[in-house]
Each structure stands twice: as C-alpha cells, then as structure tokens.
Coordinates of C-alpha atoms in Angstrom, one line a residue:
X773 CA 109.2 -74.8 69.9
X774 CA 106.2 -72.0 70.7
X775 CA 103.6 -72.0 68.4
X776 CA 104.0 -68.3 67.7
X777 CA 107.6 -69.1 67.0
X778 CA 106.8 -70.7 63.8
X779 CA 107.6 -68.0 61.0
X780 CA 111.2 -67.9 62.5
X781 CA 111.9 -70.9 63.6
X782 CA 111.2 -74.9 61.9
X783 CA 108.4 -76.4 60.3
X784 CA 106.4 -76.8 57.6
X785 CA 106.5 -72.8 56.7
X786 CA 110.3 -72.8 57.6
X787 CA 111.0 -75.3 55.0
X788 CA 109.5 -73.1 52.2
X789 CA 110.7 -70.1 53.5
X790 CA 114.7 -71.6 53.1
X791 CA 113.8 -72.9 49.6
X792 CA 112.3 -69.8 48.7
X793 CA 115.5 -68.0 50.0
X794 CA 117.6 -70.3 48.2
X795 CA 115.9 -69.7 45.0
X796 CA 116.1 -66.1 45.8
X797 CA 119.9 -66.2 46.2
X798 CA 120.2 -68.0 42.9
X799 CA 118.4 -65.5 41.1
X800 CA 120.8 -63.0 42.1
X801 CA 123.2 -65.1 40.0
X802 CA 121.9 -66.1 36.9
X803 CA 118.6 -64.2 35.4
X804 CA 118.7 -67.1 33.2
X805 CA 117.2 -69.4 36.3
X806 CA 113.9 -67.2 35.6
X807 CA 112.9 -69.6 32.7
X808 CA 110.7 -71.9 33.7
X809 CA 110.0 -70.6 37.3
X810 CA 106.4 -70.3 37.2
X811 CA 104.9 -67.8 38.8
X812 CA 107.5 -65.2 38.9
X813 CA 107.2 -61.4 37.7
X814 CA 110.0 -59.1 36.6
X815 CA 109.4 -56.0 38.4
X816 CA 111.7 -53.4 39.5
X817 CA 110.4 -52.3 42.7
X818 CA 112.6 -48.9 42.2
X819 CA 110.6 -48.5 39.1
X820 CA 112.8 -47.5 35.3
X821 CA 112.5 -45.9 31.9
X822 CA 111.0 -49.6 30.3
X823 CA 108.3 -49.5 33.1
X824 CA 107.5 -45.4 32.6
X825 CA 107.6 -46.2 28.5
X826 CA 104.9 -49.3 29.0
X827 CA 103.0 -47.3 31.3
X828 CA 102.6 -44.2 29.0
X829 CA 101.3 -47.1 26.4
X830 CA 98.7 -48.0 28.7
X831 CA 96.9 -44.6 29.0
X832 CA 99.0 -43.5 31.7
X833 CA 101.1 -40.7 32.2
X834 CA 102.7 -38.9 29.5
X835 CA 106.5 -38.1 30.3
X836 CA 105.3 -33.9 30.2
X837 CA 102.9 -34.9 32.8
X838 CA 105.1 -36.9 35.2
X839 CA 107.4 -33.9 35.3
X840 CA 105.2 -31.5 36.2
X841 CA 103.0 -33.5 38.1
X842 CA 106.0 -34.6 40.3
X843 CA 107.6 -30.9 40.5
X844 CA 103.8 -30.1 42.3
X845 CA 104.0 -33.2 44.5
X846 CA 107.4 -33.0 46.2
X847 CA 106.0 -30.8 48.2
X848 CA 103.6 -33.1 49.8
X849 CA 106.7 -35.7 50.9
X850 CA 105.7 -37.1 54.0
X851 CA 102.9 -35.8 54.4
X852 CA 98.8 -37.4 54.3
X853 CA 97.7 -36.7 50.6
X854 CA 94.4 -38.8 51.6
X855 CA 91.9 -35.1 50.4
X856 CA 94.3 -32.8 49.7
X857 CA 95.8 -33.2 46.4
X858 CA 93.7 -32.3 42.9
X859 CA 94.8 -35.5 40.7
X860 CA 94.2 -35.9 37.1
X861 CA 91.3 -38.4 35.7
X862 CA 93.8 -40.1 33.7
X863 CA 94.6 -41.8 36.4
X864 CA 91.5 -42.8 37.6
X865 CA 88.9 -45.3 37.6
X866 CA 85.5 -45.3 37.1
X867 CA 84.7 -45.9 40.6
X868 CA 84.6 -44.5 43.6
X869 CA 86.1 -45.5 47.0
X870 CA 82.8 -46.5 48.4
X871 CA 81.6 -48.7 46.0
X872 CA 85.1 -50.4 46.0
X873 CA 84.0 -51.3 49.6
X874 CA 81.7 -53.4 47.8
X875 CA 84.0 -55.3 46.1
X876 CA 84.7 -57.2 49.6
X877 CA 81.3 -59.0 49.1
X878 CA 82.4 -60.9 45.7
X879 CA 83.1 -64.5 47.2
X880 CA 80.7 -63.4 50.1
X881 CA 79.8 -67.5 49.9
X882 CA 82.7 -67.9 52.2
X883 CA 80.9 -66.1 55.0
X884 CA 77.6 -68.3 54.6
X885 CA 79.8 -71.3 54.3
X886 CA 81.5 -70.4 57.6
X887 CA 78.0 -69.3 59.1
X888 CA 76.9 -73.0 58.4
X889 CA 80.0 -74.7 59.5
X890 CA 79.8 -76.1 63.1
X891 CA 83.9 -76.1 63.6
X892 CA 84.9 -73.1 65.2
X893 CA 88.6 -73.3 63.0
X894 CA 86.7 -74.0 60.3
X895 CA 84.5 -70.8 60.2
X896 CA 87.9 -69.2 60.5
X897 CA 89.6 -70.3 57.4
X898 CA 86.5 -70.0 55.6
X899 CA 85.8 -66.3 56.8
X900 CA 89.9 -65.0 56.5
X901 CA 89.9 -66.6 53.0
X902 CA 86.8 -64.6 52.1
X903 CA 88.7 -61.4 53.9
X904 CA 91.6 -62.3 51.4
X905 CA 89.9 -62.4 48.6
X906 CA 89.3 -59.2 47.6
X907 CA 93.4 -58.5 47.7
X908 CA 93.5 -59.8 43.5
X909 CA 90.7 -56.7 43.0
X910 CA 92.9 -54.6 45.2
X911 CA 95.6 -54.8 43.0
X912 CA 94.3 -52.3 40.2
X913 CA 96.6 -49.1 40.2
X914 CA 93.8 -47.0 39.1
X915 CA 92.9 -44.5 41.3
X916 CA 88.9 -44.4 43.2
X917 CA 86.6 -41.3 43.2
X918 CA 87.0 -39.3 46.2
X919 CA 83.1 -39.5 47.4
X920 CA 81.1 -36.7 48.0
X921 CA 79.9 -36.0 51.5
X922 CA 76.7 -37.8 51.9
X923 CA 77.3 -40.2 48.5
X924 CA 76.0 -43.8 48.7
X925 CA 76.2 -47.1 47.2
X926 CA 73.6 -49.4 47.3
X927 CA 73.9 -53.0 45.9
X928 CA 71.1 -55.9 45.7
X929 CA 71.1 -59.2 43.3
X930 CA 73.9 -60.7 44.7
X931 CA 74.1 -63.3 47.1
X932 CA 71.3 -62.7 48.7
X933 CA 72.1 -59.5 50.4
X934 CA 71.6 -56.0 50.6
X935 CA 74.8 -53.3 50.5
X936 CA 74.7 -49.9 51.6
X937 CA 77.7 -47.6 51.8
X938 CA 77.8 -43.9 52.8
X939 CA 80.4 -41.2 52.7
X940 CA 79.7 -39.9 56.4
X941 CA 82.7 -37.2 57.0
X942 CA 84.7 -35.3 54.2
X943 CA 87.7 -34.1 56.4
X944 CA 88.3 -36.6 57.6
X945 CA 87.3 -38.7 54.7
X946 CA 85.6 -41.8 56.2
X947 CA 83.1 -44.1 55.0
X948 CA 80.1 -46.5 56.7
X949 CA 79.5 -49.7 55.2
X950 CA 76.7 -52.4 56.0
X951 CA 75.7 -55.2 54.4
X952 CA 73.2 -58.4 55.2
X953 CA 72.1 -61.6 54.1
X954 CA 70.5 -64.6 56.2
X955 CA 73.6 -65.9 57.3
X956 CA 75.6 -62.9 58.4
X957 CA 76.3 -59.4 58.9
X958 CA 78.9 -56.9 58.2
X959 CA 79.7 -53.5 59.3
X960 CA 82.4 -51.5 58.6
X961 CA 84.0 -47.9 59.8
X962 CA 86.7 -46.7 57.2
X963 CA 89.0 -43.8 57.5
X964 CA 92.1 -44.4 55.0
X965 CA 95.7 -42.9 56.1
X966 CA 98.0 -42.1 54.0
X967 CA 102.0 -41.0 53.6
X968 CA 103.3 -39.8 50.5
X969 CA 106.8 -40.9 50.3
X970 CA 107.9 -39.3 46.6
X971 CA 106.9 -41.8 44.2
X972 CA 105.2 -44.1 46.7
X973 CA 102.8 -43.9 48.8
X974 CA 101.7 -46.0 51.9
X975 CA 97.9 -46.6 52.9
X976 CA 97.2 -47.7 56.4
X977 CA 93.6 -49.1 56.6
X978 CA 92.4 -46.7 59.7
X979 CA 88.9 -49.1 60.4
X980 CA 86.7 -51.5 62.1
X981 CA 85.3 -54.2 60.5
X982 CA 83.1 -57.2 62.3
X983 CA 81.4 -59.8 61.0
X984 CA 78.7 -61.4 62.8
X985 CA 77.5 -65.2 61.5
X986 CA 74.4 -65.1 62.5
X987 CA 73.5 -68.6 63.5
X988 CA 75.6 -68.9 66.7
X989 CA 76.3 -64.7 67.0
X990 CA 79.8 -65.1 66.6
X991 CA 81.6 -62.2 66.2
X992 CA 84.7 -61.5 64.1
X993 CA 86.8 -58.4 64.4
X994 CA 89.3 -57.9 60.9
X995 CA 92.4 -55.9 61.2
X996 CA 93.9 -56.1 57.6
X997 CA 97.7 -55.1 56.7
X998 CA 98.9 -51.7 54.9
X999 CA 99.4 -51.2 51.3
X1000 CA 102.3 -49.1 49.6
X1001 CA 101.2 -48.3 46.0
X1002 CA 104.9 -48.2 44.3
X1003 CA 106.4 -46.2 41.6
X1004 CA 103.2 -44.1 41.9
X1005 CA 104.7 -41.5 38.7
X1006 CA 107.7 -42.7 37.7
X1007 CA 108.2 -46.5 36.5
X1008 CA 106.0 -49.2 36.4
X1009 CA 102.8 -48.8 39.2
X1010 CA 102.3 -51.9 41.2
X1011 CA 101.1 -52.6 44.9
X1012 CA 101.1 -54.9 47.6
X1013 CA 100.4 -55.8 51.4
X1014 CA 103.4 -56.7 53.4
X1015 CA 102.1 -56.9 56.5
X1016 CA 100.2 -59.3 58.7
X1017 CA 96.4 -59.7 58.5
X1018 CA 94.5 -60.4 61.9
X1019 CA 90.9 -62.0 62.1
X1020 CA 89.6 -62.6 65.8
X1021 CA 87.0 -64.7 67.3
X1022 CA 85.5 -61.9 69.7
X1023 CA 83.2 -64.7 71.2
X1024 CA 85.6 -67.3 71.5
X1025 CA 88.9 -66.0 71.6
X1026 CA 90.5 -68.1 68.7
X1027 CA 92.1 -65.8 65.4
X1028 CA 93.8 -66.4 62.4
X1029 CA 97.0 -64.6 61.4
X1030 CA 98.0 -64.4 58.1
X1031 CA 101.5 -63.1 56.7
X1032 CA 101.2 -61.3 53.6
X1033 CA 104.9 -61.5 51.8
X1034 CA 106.7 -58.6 50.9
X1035 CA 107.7 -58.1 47.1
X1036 CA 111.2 -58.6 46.6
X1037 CA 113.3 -58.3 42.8
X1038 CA 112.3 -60.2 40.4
X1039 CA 108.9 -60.8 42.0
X1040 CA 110.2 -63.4 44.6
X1041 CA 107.7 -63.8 47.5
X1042 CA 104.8 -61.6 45.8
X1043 CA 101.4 -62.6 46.3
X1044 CA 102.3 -65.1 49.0
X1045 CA 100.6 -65.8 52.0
X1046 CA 100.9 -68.1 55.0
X1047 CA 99.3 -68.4 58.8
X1048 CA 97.5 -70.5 60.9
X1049 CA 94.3 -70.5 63.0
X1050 CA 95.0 -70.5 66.5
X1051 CA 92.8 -71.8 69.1
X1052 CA 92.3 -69.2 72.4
X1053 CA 95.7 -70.7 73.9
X1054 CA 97.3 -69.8 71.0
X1055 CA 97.5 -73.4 70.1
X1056 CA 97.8 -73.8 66.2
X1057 CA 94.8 -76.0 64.9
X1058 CA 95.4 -75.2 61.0
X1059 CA 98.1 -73.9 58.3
X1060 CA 97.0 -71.7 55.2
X1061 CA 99.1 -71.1 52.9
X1062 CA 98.4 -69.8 49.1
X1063 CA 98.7 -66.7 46.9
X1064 CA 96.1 -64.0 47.5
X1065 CA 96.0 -63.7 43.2
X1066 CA 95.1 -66.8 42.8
X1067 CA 93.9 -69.8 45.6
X1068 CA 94.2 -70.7 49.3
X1069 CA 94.5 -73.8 51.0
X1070 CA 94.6 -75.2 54.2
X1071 CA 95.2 -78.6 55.9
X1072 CA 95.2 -79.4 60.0
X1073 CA 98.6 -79.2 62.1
X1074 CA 100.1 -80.6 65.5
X1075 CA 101.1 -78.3 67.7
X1076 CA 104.8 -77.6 66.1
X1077 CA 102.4 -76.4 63.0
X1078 CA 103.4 -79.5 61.0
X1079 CA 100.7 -80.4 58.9
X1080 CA 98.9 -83.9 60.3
X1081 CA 99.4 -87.9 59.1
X1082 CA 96.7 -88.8 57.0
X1083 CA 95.7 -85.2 56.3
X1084 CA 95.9 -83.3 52.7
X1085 CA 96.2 -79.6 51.9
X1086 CA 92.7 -78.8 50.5
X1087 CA 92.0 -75.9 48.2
X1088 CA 89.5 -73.4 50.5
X1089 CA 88.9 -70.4 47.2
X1090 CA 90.1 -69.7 43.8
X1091 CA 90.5 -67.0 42.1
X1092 CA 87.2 -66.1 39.6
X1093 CA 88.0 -65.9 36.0
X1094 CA 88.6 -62.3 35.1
X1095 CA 88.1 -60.1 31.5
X1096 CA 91.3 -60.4 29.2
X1097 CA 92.8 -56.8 28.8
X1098 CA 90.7 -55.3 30.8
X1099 CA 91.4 -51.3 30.4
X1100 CA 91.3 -50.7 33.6
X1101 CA 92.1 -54.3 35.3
X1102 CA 88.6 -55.2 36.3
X1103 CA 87.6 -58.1 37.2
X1104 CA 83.7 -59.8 36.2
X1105 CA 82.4 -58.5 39.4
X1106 CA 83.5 -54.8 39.3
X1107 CA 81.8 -54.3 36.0
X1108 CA 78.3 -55.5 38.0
X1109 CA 79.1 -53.2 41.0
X1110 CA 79.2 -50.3 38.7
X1111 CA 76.3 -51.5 36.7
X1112 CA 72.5 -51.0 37.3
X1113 CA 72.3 -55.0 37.2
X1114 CA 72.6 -54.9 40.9
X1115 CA 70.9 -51.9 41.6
X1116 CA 67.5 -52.0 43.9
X1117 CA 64.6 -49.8 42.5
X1118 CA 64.2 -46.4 43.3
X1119 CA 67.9 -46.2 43.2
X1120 CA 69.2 -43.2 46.1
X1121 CA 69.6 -40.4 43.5
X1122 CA 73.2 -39.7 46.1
X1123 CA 74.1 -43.3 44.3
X1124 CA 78.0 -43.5 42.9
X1125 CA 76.9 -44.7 39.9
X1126 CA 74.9 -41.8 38.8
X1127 CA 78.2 -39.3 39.2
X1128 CA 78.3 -37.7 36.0
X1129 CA 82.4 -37.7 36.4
X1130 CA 82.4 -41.5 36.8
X1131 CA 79.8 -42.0 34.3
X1132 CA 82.1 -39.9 31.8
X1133 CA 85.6 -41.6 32.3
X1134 CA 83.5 -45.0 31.8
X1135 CA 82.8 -44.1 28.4
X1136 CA 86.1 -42.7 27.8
X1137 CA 85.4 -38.6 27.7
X1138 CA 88.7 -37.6 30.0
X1139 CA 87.5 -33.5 29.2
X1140 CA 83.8 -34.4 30.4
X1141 CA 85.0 -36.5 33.4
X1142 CA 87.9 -33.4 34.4
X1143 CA 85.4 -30.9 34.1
X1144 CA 82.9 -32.8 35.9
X1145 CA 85.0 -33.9 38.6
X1146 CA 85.1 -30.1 39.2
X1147 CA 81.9 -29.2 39.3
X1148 CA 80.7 -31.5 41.7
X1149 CA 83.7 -30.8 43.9
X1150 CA 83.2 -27.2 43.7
X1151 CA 79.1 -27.9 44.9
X1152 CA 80.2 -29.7 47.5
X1153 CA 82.1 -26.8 48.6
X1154 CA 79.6 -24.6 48.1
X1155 CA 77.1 -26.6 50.3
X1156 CA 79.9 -26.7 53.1
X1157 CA 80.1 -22.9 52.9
X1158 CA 75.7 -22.7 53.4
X1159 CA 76.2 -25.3 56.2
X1160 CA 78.5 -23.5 58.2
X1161 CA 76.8 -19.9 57.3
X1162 CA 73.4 -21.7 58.6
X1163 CA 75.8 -23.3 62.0
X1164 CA 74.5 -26.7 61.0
X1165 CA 76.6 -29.8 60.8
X1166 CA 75.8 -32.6 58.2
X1167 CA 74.4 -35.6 59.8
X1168 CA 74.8 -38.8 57.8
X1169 CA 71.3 -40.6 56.6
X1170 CA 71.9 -44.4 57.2
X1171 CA 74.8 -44.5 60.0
X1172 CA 75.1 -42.8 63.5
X1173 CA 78.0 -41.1 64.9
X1174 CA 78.5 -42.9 67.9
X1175 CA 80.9 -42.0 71.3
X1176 CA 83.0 -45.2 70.6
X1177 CA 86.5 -44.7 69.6
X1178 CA 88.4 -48.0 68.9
X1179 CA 92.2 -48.3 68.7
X1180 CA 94.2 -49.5 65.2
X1181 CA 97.3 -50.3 64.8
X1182 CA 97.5 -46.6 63.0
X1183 CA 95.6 -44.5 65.4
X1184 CA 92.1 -44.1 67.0
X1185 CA 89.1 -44.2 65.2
X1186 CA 85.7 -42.6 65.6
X1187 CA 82.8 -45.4 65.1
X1188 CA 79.8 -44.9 63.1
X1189 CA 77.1 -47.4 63.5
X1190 CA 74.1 -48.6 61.2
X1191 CA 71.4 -47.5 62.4
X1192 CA 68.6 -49.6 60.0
X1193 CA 66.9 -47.1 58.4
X1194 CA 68.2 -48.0 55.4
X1195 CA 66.6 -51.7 56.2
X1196 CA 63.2 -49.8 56.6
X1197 CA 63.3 -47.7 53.5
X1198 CA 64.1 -50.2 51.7
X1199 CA 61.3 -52.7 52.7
X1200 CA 59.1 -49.7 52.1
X1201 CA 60.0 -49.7 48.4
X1202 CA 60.4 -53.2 47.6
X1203 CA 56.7 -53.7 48.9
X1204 CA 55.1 -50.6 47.4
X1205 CA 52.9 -51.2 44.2
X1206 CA 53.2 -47.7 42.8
X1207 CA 57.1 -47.6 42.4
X1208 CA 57.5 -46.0 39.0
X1209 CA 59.5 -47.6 36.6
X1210 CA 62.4 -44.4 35.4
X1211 CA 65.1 -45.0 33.8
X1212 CA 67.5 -45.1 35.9
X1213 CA 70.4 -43.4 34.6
X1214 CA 67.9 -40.4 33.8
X1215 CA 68.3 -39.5 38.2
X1216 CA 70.3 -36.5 38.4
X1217 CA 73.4 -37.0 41.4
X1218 CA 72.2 -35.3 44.8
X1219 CA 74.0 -36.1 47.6
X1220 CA 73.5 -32.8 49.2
X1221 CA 71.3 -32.2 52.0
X1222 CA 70.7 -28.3 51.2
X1223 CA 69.3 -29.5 47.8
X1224 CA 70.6 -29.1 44.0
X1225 CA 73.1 -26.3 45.3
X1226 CA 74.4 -23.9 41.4
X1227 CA 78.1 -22.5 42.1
X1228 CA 78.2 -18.9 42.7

C-alpha cells in the first residue's frame, strides 16, 4: 500500500480512525455512552437557545443585539467581511491581529530544538509541533483589533529573540512579521480571507511563512489549514481547522503533513491530529499523532506507516498551564504579549499596546473602547484622505514591498520582505547611554506618517 494512501487505507491511523467511527456510531445511539469518555465535548455545531443563553452569561451578545446585529449582516452572505464590517467591542479582545502573530513564538524552543538537531525528520516534528502549537491560543472566539495602517508590535524578553510586526496595507489588510534569535529566523507575509456564510464564517490563511534554522540554512515553507469560526451570533461560538497543514523542507525536499480533524456532534474527532514526515520520495519516516489542545507525540514507522519494533510513541510538546476563567480565554503568554514585560525600551510610539481602544476594553470601559475604536478609525481615514490629496502612497517602515507574488492554496499573494532596519534601530537604542527612562504607557499611539492628524 502507497505511503500517501495511509489516511484511507490500513495501518496504524486506520485502526483509530474505525474505532473512532465506531464510537462515533454508538453515540448516535445512546447519549448515555458520553459518561466516562474522556475528552469529549457537547457542542452543537448548528449552534441552540442553551448555547445563545450561556453565551449572553459570558459578556456576549444580548438577544436585542443578535437580532439586530444579524438583520445588518445578512446582507454581507458570501461575501469577504475581512475590513468592511463596523463590529461591536463586546466582542472583542484586547488585542490586535498583529500582536496575535506573536503568539506563534510561545513554544518558540521547538524551533531551537530543531535548529540543534542533526536528523533531518527530526527537525521536522520538532518545527510542525511548534507550528501547531499556537492552534490551543487560536481557539479564543474573541475578536482581534483591526490594525492601523502602519501599527507595530514589537516583542523582546523572550526566548532570546526580537519580534517585530507591521500593519503594511489597509485594503487589503495584510501584515509583515519577523522575528530572530541565534538559532533561527522567521518571516511572515499575512493577508487573511474571509467568507461570511450567515452565522459562520470561514478564514483562509492567504500567507507565506519560512523558517530558516540557521545552523545548516535550512529552509521551511508553512502552509497552515482554514478556520471556520461557528455559530458566530447565534448559539454557542467555537472554532476549528479541518484541513491539512503542510510544512516543507525547501532545501531538502522532505515535509510533514498533518490532518487536522473536523468537529463532528458531540465533539467526536475535535482537536485531533495525525500525519507523518515524509522523506523527499515520499517515503514515511515518522507518525504524529495528538490533540492540538493539549500534546503531540511521535514514534518512527516502516514504510506501510506502522509504527517500528522496539520503538515507543514519545511525547514531542504539551500544552502550558493556562489562567482558570480567564475572561477572555487567555492563556499565560498572551497576558505577556500585551504587557510592557516584554517590551524593548524606547517602545515604537505606532506599538499595539499603546491603542487607547485596546488599552480601554482591557480594563473593562466598553463606552471608552467604542468610542475610541472610532476615533482612531476615523484618523486613519483622515490621513488616507491627506495622502491621496498630496498623490503619495504609504510606504511601510520595517518591510519592503517586493515584485514576488507566491501562490496559496487561496489565491496569490504579494510578498513583503524585512528589510533590517528594524535590526539597526534597534541596536542603536539598546547601546545608547542617554535612552530616557518614560513611562511607557505615558506614549501617545502614532502610527501615522503625516503626524498626530485631529478629525475635521
């Protein structure tokens, strides 16, 4: 049996797939066979009036606000909502898309570790685990800031590297990421897709992301699954990733594919993932298999994909210990991205955290944080409207528009490229005497490049 044949056909996946399905089919009979299954969730995936009740008990919508809210939105069925709806902060979090980018780097010791390992299918488990990882943040059903053209996020005191992310187009929205240690580095080219679908809504992942480890120059190219964020106003919100995720040895030709499980009733099959690293012949060398909320594992196979004599399934990552009733689902690590903990000094005053709408909702003023929101969306219009008067296009500060378009399983994609400025301003700072010591959260937000524009 072909290698690539393996999620259809026998083997060590096969196996659990047919005992899932036959747990699956018993479900379907007796509810009562949910006791004791550890593990599984009860979630409607159509969403009802017990999830819409427990959601309105959380902070979320009230049942006044989902009709009106979803007598606006029918009209956008179908359609890309990615900039073009005006939501309400209750549904937001305090953060905003680019410094959710961020949260990527949390278990960024998986990159070193595959940077230091000398077996090629090794670096691969240890550097799609890492690209895994970040699924359990993913999960929050809180809605990101839009940025503001030309916001940044910059992020030090962690892992020995240095993050910065920039908002580089508005329409399209698309972010530039970058980030460095001594073991690798990572760039990224982000342009989210959307399609509003009624009371879902599905997010195709329109970016390049490669990951070089530095000690041999390999190069890894990331191409991650969709999302569909369900029963987005009425029911219970949850999402997932159906969908396979793709990470390819550029230098040597070898990749991992991992298959994210769909969500089916009852929670059967959520947060499941399996794959294998294949060698350049598309040869597998190793299974994975775990639960992107909680661990991966991974033990060597033959060529059928049968796991080897004398081998053992050996836990790769766990899940970090998270905050218990968390308002807003965070986990440890977001609370340090949106603090001034990992802040460098002389903070960008275009820096997310200093938006005086996220700063607002974080202290739990929803009027402040709506009316904010506003105003800065309403400068940033204004600045557009003085660009274009003056014929000048904004040109992003730390990343270059380049003539390279790369394909996606979703469409093309214009590439931006770091262009190490930021690197230089940055060793500037950190080796100046006569850095003044501010307080930090006293910097006013100015992303704009035509100054501290008022409204008219």
């Amino acid at each position: 049996m072909a290698a690539k044949d393996q999620k259809q056909g026998g083997g060590f996946f096969a196996s659990l797939a047919s005992s899932l399905s036959n747990f699956s089919s018993a479900m379907h009979k007796s509810v009562n066979g949910l006791v004791g299954y550890e593990g599984l969730e009860v979630i409607n995936p159509e969403g009802g009036t017990e999830d819409a009740e427990e959601e309105a008990q959380r902070g979320r919508w009230k049942q006044e606000e989902r009709d009106s809210y979803w007598k606006m939105m029918q009209k956008y069925i179908g359609s890309d909502i990615t900039s073009m709806v005006t939501l309400p902060v209750i549904i937001f979090e305090p953060m905003t898309m680019i410094q959710k980018m961020a949260e990527l780097m949390e278990y960024s010791y998986l990159l070193d570790l595959a940077d230091k390992c000398e077996d090629p299918y090794m670096q691969l488990v240890y550097a799609s685990t890492w690209a895994l990882s970040v699924y359990f943040a993913y999960q929050r059903t809180w809605k990101p800031f839009n940025p503001i053209l030309g916001e940044t996020y910059e992020m030090v005191n962690h892992g020995g590297m240095t993050f910065i992310a920039e908002q580089v187009s508005h329409h399209p929205p698309m972010s530039a990421g970058h980030a460095e240690n001594e073991h690798f580095t990572y760039d990224v080219t982000s342009k989210l897709k959307t399609k509003f679908l009624g009371n879902s809504v599905d997010v195709y992942p329109v970016g390049r992301t490669r990951v070089t480890l530095k000690r041999d120059g390999i190069v890894l190219d990331l191409v991650p699954p969709p999302t569909k964020v369900n029963n987005l106003i009425f029911g219970r919100t949850w999402v997932d990733s159906p969908g396979e995720m793709i990470l390819s040895n550029l230098t040597t030709g070898d990749k991992v594919v991992l298959c994210f499980n769909a969500c089916g009733w009852f929670g059967a099959g959520r947060y499941e993932v399996d794959g294998y690293v294949y060698n350049a012949n598309e040869e597998p060398k190793i299974l994975m298999t775990g639960k992107w909320n909680e661990s991966m594992s991974y033990q060597p196979c033959d060529l059928e994909g049968e796991p080897l004599g004398g081998t053992e399934l050996k836990e790769v990552w766990s899940v970090a210990e998270t905050p218990a009733n968390d308002k807003f689902q965070y986990t440890y690590f977001a609370h340090k991205i949106n603090s001034f903990d990992t802040a460098p000094k002389k903070l960008l005053a275009s820096d997310s955290r200093l938006r005086s709408d996220r700063f607002a909702l974080e202290k739990g003023d929803l009027s402040k944080a709506g009316a904010e929101k506003s105003s800065l969306e309403e400068r940033q219009r204004a600045e557009k409207k003085h660009r274009e008067a003056n014929n000048h296009k904004f040109v992003p500060r730390w990343f270059d528009f380049t003539d390279e378009v790369t394909t996606t399983p979703w469409g093309e994609l214009e590439v931006y490229q770091y262009n190490g400025k930021y690197s230089e301003h940055r060793a500037a700072v950190d080796s100046s005497d006569c850095v003044e010591e501010a307080d930090v959260q006293s910097i006013e937000f100015n992303p704009w490049q035509y100054g501290n524009l008022c409204v008219e």
